[in-house]
């Protein structure tokens, strides 16, 4: 059985595709790519059908990640097929909780940076869209740090060692 994770940001062209690419790479490095699937979506449909922001693509490729992506909007019906829904900031978390059809579905939603012990109380990944390239670099760094903890948690679930 495949464990399914979906990363969600606002338009699905910056943060969530970056998180998807990093997590897929981490899962593959850990030998879990045949048991873990990752994708991404946006809370809104403004960019549906578009590729990732060129700055996100550039930063991903410069760091050796796959940048293939097509934006889409998250649908409430997806909760039934997902094991974990990862919000990139607290606004996404609230929007996803409003969409969740059941309490069980709402419990699947987590903030990405909650998996980074060094994040402290600020669990939002800032939106780099309106800024310069360095914002995308900062976003990638946050995503990479949190992905380590997320991978450990998912591995525990997949291997049946979660408490």
Short mmCIF file of C-alpha atoms in Angstrom, two decimals:
data_model
loop_
_atom_site.label_atom_id
_atom_site.label_comp_id
_atom_site.label_asym_id
_atom_site.label_seq_id
_atom_site.Cartn_x
_atom_site.Cartn_y
_atom_site.Cartn_z
CA UNK A 1 0.00 0.00 0.00
CA UNK A 2 1.31 3.45 -0.91
CA UNK A 3 1.48 6.19 1.72
CA UNK A 4 0.28 9.42 0.08
CA UNK A 5 1.40 12.94 1.02
CA UNK A 6 0.13 16.17 -0.55
CA UNK A 7 1.85 19.54 0.01
CA UNK A 8 -0.40 22.60 -0.16
CA UNK A 9 0.32 26.32 -0.56
CA UNK A 10 -1.69 29.15 -2.09
CA UNK A 11 -1.26 28.87 -5.86
CA UNK A 12 0.80 25.68 -6.18
CA UNK A 13 3.62 27.35 -8.11
CA UNK A 14 6.25 28.12 -5.43
CA UNK A 15 6.32 26.56 -1.98
CA UNK A 16 4.30 23.37 -2.42
CA UNK A 17 6.03 22.24 -5.64
CA UNK A 18 9.38 22.88 -3.95
CA UNK A 19 8.30 20.81 -0.93
CA UNK A 20 7.02 18.04 -3.21
CA UNK A 21 10.30 17.90 -5.15
CA UNK A 22 12.45 17.84 -2.01
CA UNK A 23 10.32 15.23 -0.26
CA UNK A 24 10.22 12.97 -3.33
CA UNK A 25 14.01 13.15 -3.53
CA UNK A 26 14.36 12.37 0.19
CA UNK A 27 11.96 9.42 -0.09
CA UNK A 28 13.92 8.07 -3.07
CA UNK A 29 17.24 8.47 -1.25
CA UNK A 30 15.75 6.52 1.68
CA UNK A 31 14.57 3.73 -0.63
CA UNK A 32 10.91 4.53 0.04
CA UNK A 33 9.90 5.85 -3.37
CA UNK A 34 8.04 2.61 -4.14
CA UNK A 35 5.98 2.96 -0.92
CA UNK A 36 5.57 6.75 -0.61
CA UNK A 37 3.95 9.08 -3.15
CA UNK A 38 4.07 12.86 -2.98
CA UNK A 39 2.23 15.53 -4.90
CA UNK A 40 1.11 19.10 -4.35
CA UNK A 41 -1.78 21.50 -4.85
CA UNK A 42 -2.94 25.03 -4.09
CA UNK A 43 -5.76 26.31 -1.94
CA UNK A 44 -6.84 28.35 -4.97
CA UNK A 45 -7.03 27.61 -8.66
CA UNK A 46 -5.45 30.80 -10.06
CA UNK A 47 -2.50 28.98 -11.61
CA UNK A 48 -4.12 25.64 -12.53
CA UNK A 49 -2.34 24.14 -15.51
CA UNK A 50 0.72 26.40 -15.16
CA UNK A 51 4.23 25.21 -14.45
CA UNK A 52 6.11 26.21 -11.33
CA UNK A 53 7.36 29.78 -10.96
CA UNK A 54 10.59 30.12 -13.00
CA UNK A 55 12.47 31.19 -9.85
CA UNK A 56 11.33 28.04 -8.03
CA UNK A 57 12.41 25.96 -11.03
CA UNK A 58 15.80 27.66 -11.08
CA UNK A 59 16.45 27.10 -7.37
CA UNK A 60 15.28 23.48 -7.52
CA UNK A 61 17.43 22.67 -10.54
CA UNK A 62 20.47 24.44 -9.09
CA UNK A 63 20.18 22.15 -6.06
CA UNK A 64 19.68 18.98 -8.09
CA UNK A 65 15.92 18.53 -7.71
CA UNK A 66 13.36 17.63 -10.36
CA UNK A 67 11.35 20.69 -11.33
CA UNK A 68 8.62 19.14 -13.51
CA UNK A 69 5.29 20.44 -12.24
CA UNK A 70 1.74 21.39 -13.24
CA UNK A 71 -0.30 23.48 -10.79
CA UNK A 72 -3.71 22.34 -9.58
CA UNK A 73 -6.22 23.20 -6.87
CA UNK A 74 -6.73 20.99 -3.82
CA UNK A 75 -10.12 19.26 -3.70
CA UNK A 76 -11.89 18.14 -0.51
CA UNK A 77 -12.60 14.76 -2.12
CA UNK A 78 -8.84 14.03 -2.10
CA UNK A 79 -8.79 13.58 1.67
CA UNK A 80 -10.06 10.01 1.32
CA UNK A 81 -7.01 8.95 -0.70
CA UNK A 82 -4.40 10.93 1.25
CA UNK A 83 -2.61 9.89 4.42
CA UNK A 84 -1.07 13.27 5.16
CA UNK A 85 -1.81 16.81 3.95
CA UNK A 86 1.05 19.23 4.56
CA UNK A 87 0.27 22.95 4.73
CA UNK A 88 3.08 25.40 4.08
CA UNK A 89 1.68 28.14 6.33
CA UNK A 90 -1.04 28.74 8.91
CA UNK A 91 -3.38 30.28 6.32
CA UNK A 92 -3.23 27.07 4.29
CA UNK A 93 -3.76 25.06 7.47
CA UNK A 94 -6.99 26.97 8.23
CA UNK A 95 -8.23 26.70 4.63
CA UNK A 96 -7.58 22.95 4.57
CA UNK A 97 -9.30 22.41 7.91
CA UNK A 98 -12.38 24.21 6.55
CA UNK A 99 -12.32 21.86 3.54
CA UNK A 100 -11.90 18.67 5.56
CA UNK A 101 -15.17 16.71 5.38
CA UNK A 102 -14.57 14.84 8.66
CA UNK A 103 -12.58 15.13 11.89
CA UNK A 104 -10.50 12.19 10.72
CA UNK A 105 -9.60 14.12 7.58
CA UNK A 106 -8.76 17.25 9.60
CA UNK A 107 -6.32 15.18 11.69
CA UNK A 108 -4.35 14.42 8.51
CA UNK A 109 -3.37 18.09 8.14
CA UNK A 110 -0.02 19.32 9.50
CA UNK A 111 2.26 22.31 9.05
CA UNK A 112 5.49 21.39 7.27
CA UNK A 113 7.78 23.22 9.67
CA UNK A 114 6.26 21.35 12.63
CA UNK A 115 8.65 18.60 11.51
CA UNK A 116 11.67 20.88 12.02
CA UNK A 117 12.66 20.95 15.71
CA UNK A 118 14.73 24.09 15.11
CA UNK A 119 11.74 26.04 13.71
CA UNK A 120 10.59 27.23 17.12
CA UNK A 121 7.18 28.90 17.20
CA UNK A 122 7.30 30.31 13.66
CA UNK A 123 5.99 27.41 11.60
CA UNK A 124 5.12 29.31 8.42
CA UNK A 125 7.23 29.03 5.27
CA UNK A 126 7.14 32.62 3.94
CA UNK A 127 5.73 33.12 0.46
CA UNK A 128 8.62 34.02 -1.86
CA UNK A 129 6.37 34.93 -4.81
CA UNK A 130 6.50 38.73 -4.46
CA UNK A 131 10.19 38.86 -3.59
CA UNK A 132 13.57 38.18 -5.11
CA UNK A 133 15.39 34.92 -5.80
CA UNK A 134 16.86 34.81 -2.28
CA UNK A 135 13.34 34.24 -0.92
CA UNK A 136 13.17 31.05 -2.97
CA UNK A 137 16.55 29.99 -1.60
CA UNK A 138 15.29 30.60 1.95
CA UNK A 139 12.13 28.65 1.17
CA UNK A 140 14.18 25.70 -0.09
CA UNK A 141 16.34 25.72 3.04
CA UNK A 142 13.26 25.63 5.30
CA UNK A 143 11.71 22.87 3.21
CA UNK A 144 14.89 20.79 3.28
CA UNK A 145 15.22 21.05 7.06
CA UNK A 146 11.59 20.13 7.68
CA UNK A 147 11.68 17.31 5.13
CA UNK A 148 14.14 15.37 7.27
CA UNK A 149 11.69 15.19 10.18
CA UNK A 150 8.75 14.58 7.88
CA UNK A 151 10.55 11.70 6.22
CA UNK A 152 11.31 10.15 9.61
CA UNK A 153 7.63 10.38 10.60
CA UNK A 154 6.45 8.93 7.29
CA UNK A 155 9.02 6.15 7.48
CA UNK A 156 7.69 5.24 10.93
CA UNK A 157 4.16 5.06 9.47
CA UNK A 158 5.21 3.05 6.41
CA UNK A 159 7.32 0.63 8.39
CA UNK A 160 4.69 0.29 11.11
CA UNK A 161 6.82 1.67 13.92
CA UNK A 162 4.71 4.78 14.67
CA UNK A 163 3.46 5.03 18.22
#
